Short mmCIF file of C-alpha atoms and ligand atoms in Angstrom, two decimals:
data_model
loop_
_atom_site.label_atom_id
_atom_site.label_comp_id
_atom_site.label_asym_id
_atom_site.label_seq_id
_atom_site.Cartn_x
_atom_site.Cartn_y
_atom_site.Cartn_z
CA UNK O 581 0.00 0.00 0.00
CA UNK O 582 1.14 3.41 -0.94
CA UNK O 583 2.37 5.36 2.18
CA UNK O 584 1.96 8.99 2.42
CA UNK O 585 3.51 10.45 5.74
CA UNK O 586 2.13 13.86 7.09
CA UNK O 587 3.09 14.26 10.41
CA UNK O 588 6.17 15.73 10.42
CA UNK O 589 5.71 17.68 13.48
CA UNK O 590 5.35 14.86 15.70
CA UNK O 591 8.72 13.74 14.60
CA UNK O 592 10.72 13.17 11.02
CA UNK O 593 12.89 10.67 10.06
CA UNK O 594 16.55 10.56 9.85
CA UNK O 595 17.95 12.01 6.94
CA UNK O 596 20.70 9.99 5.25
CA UNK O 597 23.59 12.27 5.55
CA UNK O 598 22.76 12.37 9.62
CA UNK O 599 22.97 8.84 9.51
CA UNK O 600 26.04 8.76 8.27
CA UNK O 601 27.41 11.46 10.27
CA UNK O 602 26.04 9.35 13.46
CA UNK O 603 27.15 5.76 12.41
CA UNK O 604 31.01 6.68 12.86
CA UNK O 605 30.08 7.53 16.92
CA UNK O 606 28.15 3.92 16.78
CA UNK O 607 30.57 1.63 16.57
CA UNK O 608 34.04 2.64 15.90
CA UNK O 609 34.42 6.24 17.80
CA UNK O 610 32.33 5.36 20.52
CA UNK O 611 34.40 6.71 23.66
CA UNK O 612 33.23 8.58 26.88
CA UNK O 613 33.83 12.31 25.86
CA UNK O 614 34.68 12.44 29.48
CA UNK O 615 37.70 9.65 28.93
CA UNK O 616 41.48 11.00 29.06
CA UNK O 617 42.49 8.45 26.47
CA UNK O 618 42.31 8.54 22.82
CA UNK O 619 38.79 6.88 22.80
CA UNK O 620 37.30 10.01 25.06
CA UNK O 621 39.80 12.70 23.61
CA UNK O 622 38.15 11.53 19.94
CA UNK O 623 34.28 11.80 21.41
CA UNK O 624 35.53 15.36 22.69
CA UNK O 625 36.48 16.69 19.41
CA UNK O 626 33.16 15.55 17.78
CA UNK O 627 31.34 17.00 21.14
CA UNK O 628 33.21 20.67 20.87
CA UNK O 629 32.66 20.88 17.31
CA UNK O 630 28.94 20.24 17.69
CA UNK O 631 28.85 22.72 20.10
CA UNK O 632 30.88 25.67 17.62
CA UNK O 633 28.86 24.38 14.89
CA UNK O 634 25.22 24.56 16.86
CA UNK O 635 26.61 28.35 18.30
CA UNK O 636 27.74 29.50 14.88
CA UNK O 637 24.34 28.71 13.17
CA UNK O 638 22.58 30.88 16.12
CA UNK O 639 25.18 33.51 16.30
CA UNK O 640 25.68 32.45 20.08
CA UNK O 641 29.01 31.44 21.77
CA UNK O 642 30.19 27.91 22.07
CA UNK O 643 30.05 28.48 25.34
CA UNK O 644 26.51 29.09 25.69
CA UNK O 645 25.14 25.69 23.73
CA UNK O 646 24.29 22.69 25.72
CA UNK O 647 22.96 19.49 24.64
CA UNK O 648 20.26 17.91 26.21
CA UNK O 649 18.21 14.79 25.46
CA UNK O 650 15.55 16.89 23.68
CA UNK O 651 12.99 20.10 23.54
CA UNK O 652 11.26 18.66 26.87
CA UNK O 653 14.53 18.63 28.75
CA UNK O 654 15.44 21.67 27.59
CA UNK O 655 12.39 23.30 28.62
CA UNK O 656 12.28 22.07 32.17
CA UNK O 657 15.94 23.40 32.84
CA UNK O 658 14.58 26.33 31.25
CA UNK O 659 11.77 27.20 33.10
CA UNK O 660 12.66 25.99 36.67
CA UNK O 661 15.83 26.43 36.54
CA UNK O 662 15.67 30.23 35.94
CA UNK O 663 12.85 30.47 38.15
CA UNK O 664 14.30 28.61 41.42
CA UNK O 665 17.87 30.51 40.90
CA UNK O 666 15.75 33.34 41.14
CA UNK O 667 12.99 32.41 43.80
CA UNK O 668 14.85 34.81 46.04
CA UNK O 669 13.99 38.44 43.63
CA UNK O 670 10.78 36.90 42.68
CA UNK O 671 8.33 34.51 42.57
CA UNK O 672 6.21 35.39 39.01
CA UNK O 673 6.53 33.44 35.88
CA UNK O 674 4.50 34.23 32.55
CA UNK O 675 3.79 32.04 29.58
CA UNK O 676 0.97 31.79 27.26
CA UNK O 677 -1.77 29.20 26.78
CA UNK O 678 -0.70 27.98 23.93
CA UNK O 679 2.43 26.67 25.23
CA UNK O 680 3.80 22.73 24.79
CA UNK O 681 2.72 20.43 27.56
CA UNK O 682 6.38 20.76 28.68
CA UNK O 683 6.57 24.35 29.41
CA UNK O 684 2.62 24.15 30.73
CA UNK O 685 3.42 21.38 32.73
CA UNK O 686 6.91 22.72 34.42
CA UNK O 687 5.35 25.80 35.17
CA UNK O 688 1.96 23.83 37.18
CA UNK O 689 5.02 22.25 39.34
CA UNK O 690 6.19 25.46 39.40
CA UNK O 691 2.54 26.98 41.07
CA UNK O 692 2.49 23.71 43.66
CA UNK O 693 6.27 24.96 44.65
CA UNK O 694 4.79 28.52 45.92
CA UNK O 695 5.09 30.42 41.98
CA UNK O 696 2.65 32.79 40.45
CA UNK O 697 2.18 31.74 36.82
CA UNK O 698 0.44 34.84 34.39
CA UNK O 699 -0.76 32.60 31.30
CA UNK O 700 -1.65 34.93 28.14
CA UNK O 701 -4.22 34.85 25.99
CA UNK O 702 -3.75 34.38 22.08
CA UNK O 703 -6.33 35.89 19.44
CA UNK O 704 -8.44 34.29 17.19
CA UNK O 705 -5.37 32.73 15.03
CA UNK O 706 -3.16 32.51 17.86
CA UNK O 707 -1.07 35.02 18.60
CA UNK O 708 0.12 36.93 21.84
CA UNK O 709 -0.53 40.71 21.73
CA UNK O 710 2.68 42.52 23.43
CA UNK O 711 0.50 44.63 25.03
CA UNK O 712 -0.81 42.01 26.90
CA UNK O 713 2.68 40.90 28.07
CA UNK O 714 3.82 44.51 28.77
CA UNK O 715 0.82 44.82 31.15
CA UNK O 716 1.59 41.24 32.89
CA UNK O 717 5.15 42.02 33.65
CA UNK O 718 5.54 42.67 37.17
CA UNK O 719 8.24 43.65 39.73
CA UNK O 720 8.50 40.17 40.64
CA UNK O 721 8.55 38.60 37.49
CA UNK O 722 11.11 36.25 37.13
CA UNK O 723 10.88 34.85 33.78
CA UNK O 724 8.82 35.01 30.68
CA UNK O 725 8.58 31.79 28.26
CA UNK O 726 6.68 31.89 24.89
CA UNK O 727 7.01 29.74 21.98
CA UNK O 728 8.43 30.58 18.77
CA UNK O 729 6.46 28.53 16.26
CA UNK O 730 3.04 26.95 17.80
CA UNK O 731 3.45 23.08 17.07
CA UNK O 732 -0.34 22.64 16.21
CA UNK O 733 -1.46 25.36 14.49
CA UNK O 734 2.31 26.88 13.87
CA UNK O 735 1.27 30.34 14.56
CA UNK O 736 4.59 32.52 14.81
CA UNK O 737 4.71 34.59 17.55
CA UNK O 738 6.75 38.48 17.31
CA UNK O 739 9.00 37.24 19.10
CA UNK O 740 11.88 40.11 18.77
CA UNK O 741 8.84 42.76 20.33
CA UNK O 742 7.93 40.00 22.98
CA UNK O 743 11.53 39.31 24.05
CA UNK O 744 12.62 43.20 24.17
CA UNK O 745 9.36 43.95 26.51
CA UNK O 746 11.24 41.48 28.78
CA UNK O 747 15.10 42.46 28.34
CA UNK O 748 13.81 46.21 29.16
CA UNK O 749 12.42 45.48 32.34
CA UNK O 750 15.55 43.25 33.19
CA UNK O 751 13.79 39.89 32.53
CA UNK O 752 14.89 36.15 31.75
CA UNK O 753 13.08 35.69 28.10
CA UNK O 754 12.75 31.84 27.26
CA UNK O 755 11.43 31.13 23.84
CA UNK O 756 10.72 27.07 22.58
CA UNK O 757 11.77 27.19 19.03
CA UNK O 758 11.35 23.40 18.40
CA UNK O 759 8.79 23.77 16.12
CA UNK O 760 10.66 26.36 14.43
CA UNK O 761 14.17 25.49 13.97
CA UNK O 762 15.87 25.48 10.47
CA UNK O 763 12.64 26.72 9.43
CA UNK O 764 12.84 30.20 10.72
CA UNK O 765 16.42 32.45 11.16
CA UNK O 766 17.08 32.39 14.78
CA UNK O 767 19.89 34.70 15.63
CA UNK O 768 21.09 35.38 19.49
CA UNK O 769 22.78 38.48 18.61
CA UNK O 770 19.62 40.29 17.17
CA UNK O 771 17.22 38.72 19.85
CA UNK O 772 16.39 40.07 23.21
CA UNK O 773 16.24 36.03 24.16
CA UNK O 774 18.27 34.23 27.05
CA UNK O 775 17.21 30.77 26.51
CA UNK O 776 16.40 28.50 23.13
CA UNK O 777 14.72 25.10 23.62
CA UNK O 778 15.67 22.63 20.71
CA UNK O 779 15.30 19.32 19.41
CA UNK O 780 16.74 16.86 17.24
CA UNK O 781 13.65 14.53 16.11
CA UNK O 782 11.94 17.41 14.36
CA UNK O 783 14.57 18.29 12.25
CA UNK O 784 15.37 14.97 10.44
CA UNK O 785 18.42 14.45 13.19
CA UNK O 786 17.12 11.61 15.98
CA UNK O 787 15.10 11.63 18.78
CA UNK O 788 16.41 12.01 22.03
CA UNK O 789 18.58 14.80 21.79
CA UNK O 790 17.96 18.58 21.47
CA UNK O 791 20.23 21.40 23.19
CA UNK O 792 19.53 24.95 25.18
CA UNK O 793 21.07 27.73 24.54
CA UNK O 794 21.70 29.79 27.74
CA UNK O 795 23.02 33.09 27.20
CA UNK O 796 25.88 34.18 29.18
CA UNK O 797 25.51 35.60 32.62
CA UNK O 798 22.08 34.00 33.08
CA UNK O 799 21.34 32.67 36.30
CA UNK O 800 20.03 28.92 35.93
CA UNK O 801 20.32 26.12 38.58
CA UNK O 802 20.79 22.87 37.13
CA UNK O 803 18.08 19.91 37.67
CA UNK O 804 20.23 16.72 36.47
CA UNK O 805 22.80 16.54 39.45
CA UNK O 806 26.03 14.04 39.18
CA UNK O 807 29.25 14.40 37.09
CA UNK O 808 30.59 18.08 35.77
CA UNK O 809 29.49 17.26 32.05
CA UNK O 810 28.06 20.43 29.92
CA UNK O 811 30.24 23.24 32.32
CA UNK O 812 27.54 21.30 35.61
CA UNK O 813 24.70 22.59 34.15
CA UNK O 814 23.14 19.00 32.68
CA UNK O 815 24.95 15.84 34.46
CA UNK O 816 25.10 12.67 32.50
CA UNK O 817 27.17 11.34 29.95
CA UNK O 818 26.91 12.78 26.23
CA UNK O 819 24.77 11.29 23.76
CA UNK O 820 28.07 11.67 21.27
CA UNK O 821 26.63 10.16 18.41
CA UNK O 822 22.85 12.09 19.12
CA UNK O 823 24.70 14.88 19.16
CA UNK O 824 26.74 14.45 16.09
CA UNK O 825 23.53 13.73 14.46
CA UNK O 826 21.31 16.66 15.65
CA UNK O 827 24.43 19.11 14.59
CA UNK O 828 24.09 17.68 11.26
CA UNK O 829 20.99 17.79 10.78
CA UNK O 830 20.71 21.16 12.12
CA UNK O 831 23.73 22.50 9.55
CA UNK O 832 21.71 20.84 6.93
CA UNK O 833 18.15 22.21 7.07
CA UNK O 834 19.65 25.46 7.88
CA UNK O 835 21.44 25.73 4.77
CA UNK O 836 18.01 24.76 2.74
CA UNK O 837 15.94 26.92 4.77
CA UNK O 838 14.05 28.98 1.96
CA UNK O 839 14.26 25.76 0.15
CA UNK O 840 12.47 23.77 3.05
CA UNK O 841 10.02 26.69 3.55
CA UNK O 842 9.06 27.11 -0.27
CA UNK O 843 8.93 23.12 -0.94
CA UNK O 844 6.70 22.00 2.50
CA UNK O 845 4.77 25.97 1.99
CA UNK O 846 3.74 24.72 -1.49
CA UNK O 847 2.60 21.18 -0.51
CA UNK O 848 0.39 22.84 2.40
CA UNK O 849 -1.03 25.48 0.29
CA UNK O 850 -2.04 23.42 -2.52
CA UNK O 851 -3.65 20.46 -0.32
CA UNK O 852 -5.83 23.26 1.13
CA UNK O 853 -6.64 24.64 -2.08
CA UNK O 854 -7.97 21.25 -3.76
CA UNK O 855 -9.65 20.11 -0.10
CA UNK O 856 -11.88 23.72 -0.34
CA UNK O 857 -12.76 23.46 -3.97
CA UNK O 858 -13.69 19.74 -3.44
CA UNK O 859 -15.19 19.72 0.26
CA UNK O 860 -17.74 22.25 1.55
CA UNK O 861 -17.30 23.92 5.30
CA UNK O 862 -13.23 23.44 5.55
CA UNK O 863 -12.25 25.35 8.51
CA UNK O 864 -8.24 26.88 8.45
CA UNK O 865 -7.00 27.30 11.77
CA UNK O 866 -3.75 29.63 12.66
CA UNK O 867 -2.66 32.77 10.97
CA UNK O 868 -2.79 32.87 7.19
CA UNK O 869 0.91 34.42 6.67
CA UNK O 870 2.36 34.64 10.48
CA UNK O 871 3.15 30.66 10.20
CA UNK O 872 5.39 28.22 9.63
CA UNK O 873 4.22 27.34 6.10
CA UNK O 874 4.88 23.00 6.79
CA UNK O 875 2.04 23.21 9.02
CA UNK O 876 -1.65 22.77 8.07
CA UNK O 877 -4.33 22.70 10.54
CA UNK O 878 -8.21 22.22 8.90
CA UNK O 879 -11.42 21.05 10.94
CA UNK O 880 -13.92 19.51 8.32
CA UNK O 881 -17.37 20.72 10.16
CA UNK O 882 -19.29 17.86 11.89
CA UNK O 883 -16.74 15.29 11.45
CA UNK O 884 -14.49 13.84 14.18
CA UNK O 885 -10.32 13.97 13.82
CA UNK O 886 -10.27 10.68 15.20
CA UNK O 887 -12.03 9.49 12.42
CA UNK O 888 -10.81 10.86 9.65
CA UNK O 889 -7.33 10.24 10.90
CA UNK O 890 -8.44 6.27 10.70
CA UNK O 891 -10.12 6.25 7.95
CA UNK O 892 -6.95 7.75 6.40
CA UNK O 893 -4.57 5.25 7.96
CA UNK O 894 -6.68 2.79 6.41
CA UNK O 895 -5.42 4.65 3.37
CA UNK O 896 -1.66 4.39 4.28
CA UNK O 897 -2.13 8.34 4.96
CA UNK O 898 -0.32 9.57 8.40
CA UNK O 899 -1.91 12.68 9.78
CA UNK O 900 -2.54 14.04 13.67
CA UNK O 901 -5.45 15.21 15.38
CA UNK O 902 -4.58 18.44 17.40
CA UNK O 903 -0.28 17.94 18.77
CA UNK O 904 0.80 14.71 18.88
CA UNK O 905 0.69 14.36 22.55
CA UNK O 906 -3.40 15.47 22.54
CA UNK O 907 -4.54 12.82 20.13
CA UNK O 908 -5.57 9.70 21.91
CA UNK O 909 -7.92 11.41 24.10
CA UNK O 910 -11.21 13.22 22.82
CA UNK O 911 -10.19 16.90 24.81
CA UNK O 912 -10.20 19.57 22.25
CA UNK O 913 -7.02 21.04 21.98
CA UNK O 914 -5.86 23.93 24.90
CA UNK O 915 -4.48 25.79 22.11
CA UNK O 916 -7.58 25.74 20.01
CA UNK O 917 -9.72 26.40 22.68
CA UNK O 918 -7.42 29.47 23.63
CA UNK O 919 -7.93 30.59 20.01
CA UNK O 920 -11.83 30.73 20.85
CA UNK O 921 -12.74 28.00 18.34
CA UNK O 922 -15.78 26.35 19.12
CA UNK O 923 -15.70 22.24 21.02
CA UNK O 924 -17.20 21.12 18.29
CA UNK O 925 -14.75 22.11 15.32
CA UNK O 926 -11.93 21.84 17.46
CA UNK O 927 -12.89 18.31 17.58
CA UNK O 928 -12.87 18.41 14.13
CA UNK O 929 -9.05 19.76 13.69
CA UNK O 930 -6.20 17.80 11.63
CA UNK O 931 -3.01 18.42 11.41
CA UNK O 932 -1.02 18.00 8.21
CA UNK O 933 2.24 18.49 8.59
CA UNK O 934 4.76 18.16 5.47
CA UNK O 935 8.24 17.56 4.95
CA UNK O 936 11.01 17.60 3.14
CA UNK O 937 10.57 14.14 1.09
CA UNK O 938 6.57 14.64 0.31
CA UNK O 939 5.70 15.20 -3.06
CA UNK O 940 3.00 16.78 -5.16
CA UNK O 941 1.81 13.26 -6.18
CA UNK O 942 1.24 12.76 -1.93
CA UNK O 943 -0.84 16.19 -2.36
CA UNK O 944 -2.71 14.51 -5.17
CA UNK O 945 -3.36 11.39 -2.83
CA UNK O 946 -4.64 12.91 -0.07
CA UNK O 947 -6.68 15.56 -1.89
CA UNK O 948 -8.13 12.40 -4.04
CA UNK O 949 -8.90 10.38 -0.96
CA UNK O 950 -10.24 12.89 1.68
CA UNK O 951 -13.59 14.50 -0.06
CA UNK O 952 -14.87 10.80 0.08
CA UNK O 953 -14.09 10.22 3.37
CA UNK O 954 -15.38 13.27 4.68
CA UNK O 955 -18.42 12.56 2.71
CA UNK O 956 -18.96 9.34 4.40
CA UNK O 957 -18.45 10.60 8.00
CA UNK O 958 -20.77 13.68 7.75
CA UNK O 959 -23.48 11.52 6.14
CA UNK O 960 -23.46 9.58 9.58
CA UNK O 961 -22.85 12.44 11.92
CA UNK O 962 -25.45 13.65 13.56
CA UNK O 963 -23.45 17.21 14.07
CA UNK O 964 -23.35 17.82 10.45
CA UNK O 965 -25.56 20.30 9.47
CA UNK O 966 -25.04 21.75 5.77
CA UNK O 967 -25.15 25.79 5.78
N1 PLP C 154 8.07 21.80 22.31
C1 PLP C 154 7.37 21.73 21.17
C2 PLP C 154 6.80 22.99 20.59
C3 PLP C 154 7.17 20.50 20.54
O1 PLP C 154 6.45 20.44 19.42
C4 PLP C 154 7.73 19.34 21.12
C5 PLP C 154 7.48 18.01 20.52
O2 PLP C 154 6.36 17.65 20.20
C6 PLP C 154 8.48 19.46 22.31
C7 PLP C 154 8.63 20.71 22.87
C8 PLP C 154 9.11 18.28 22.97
O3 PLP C 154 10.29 17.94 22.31
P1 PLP C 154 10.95 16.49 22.53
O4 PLP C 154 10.05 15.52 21.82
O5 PLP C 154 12.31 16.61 21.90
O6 PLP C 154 11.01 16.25 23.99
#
């Protein structure tokens, strides 16, 4: 059976050319970076120049990369460990409401451990107004996180206004660019930000690795306790061959950013363009320019994701109801329902999300398959009503 794979923001494969990169680390180089003999002094070098390669591509220092075992990690040294070196100045953390379950979730533990946490609205296609922020930043606001790219809807927030009402009130900015790395310039020496959260699965590099950047000076206190790897800020021994990969991969889609972006942008746009012509009531969620263009999110009125999402598996078709970690229960999503769209579209919502390998003919596919489908669903749905 043909398969068509659309979910590219759940995770991506491997590209070749990071397998390659990675094998080396695998099997033949496969020291302890942390070894004084040849075998560790070899798993250094490939360790440092990950790091100069990952700081070059952000305009950051070596200095101020550190590799982690993903965007979740990353995010929970972010956010508590800014916010517990600073407990003592102040005890209020803001974020938004469309955040990743691993920024929503540190900052709950953060509330049960005495914190304040200010979560901001989004509009109608999901984005933060500053003016919001500006208003929520206190005296005793510690640390503000917001997401670059929104990983459902991929909404892009303005994040150089965001960041620089923080940075002028003297505040920790934290920004989750997983979504939106390689597919967006990120550049630390043009943005107010002090800490990156990034991942390696989402970028055709392999799972279980990311990195933070942490700019220099910032206070953070470190939540994996044991040896003195990554300057003591993130005990545990490297992931050498992760890490070789995610550089790669990093170096790679960074290099065919506007290439990516037009390619994936093209797929998306034309997939929604034969889906309205062919379906009636196709609902676009996000912005219509302010997004990452790989990401499509559509609610078919009166149908459930669920089921189109099987019914298209049947198909060979891959595709994700609401984020990847939402599907497999029947909540609407927090970050549709923070963009005001109604229980029963947000339901509805499907996320296609291309990459670098689909093709037009995958368009075709999907376009051919889903006005049947959809057909078939509403004409046993008792929430379909035709306007
Ligand atoms: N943040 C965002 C925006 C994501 O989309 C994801 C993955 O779904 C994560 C964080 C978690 O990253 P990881 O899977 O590397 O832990």
């Amino acid at each position: 059976m043909r398969k068509v794979y659309l979910d590219h923001s759940a995770t991506t494969p491997v590209r070749p050319e990071v397998l390659e990169a990675m094998l080396p680390y695998l099997k033949d180089r496969f020291g302890n970076a942390s070894s004084i003999h040849s075998f560790g002094r070899e798993a250094k070098v490939a360790l440092e120049e990950s790091r100069e390669k990952v700081a070059e591509i952000l305009g950051a220092t070596p200095s101020e990369v550190y590799f982690t075992s993903g965007g979740t990690e990353s995010d929970n040294l972010a956010i508590k460990g800014v916010a517990f070196a600073s407990r003592n100045k102040g005890r209020h953390v803001i974020t938004s409401q469309i955040e990743h379950h691993a920024v929503l979730e540190s900052c709950g533990f953060l509330a049960k451990e005495g914190f304040e946490i200010t979560y901001l609205p989004v509009d109608s296609f999901g984005l933060i107004d500053p003016e919001d922020l500006r208003k929520a930043l206190r005296d005793d606001t510690v640390l503000v996180s917001i997401m670059h790219a929104n990983n459902e809807v991929g909404t892009i927030q303005p994040i150089e206004e965001l960041s620089q009402a923080a940075k002028e009130k003297g505040i920790y900015f934290h920004t989750d660019a997983v979504q939106s790395l390689g597919k967006l310039p990120i550049d630390v020496s043009k943005l107010a930000v002090d800490l990156i959260s990034m991942s390696g699965h989402k970028i055709y590099g392999p799972k279980g690795v990311g990195a933070i950047y942490i700019r220099k000076g910032t206070r953070i206190t470190p939540w994996a306790h044991g040896g003195h790897h990554e300057r003591s800020r993130r005990a545990g021994t490297e992931n050498v061959p992760g890490i070789v990969g995610f550089t790669r991969a990093l170096e790679l889609l960074n290099a065919e950013m506007e290439d990516h972006k037009r390619h994936t942008g093209n797929l998306a746009q034309t997939l929604y363009r034969k889906l309205v012509d062919t379906i009636p009531d196709v609902v676009m969620h996000g912005h219509p320019q302010k997004r990452i263009p790989n990401i499509l999110s559509l609610s078919f009125k009166g149908v459930e994701g669920e089921s189109v999402i099987l019914s298209l598996d049947l198909k060979g078709v891959a595709v994700a109801s609401g984020s990847a970690c939402t599907s497999g229960t029947l909540e609407p999503s927090h970050v549709l329902s923070a963009m005001k769209v109604a229980p029963d579209i947000a339901q509805g919502a499907l996320r296609f999300s291309f990459g670098r390998d689909n093709t037009m003919d995958d368009v075709d596919y999907v376009a051919g398959l889903l006005p049947e489908i959809i057909q078939r669903l509403r004409s046993i749905s008792p929430l379909y009503v035709k306007e």
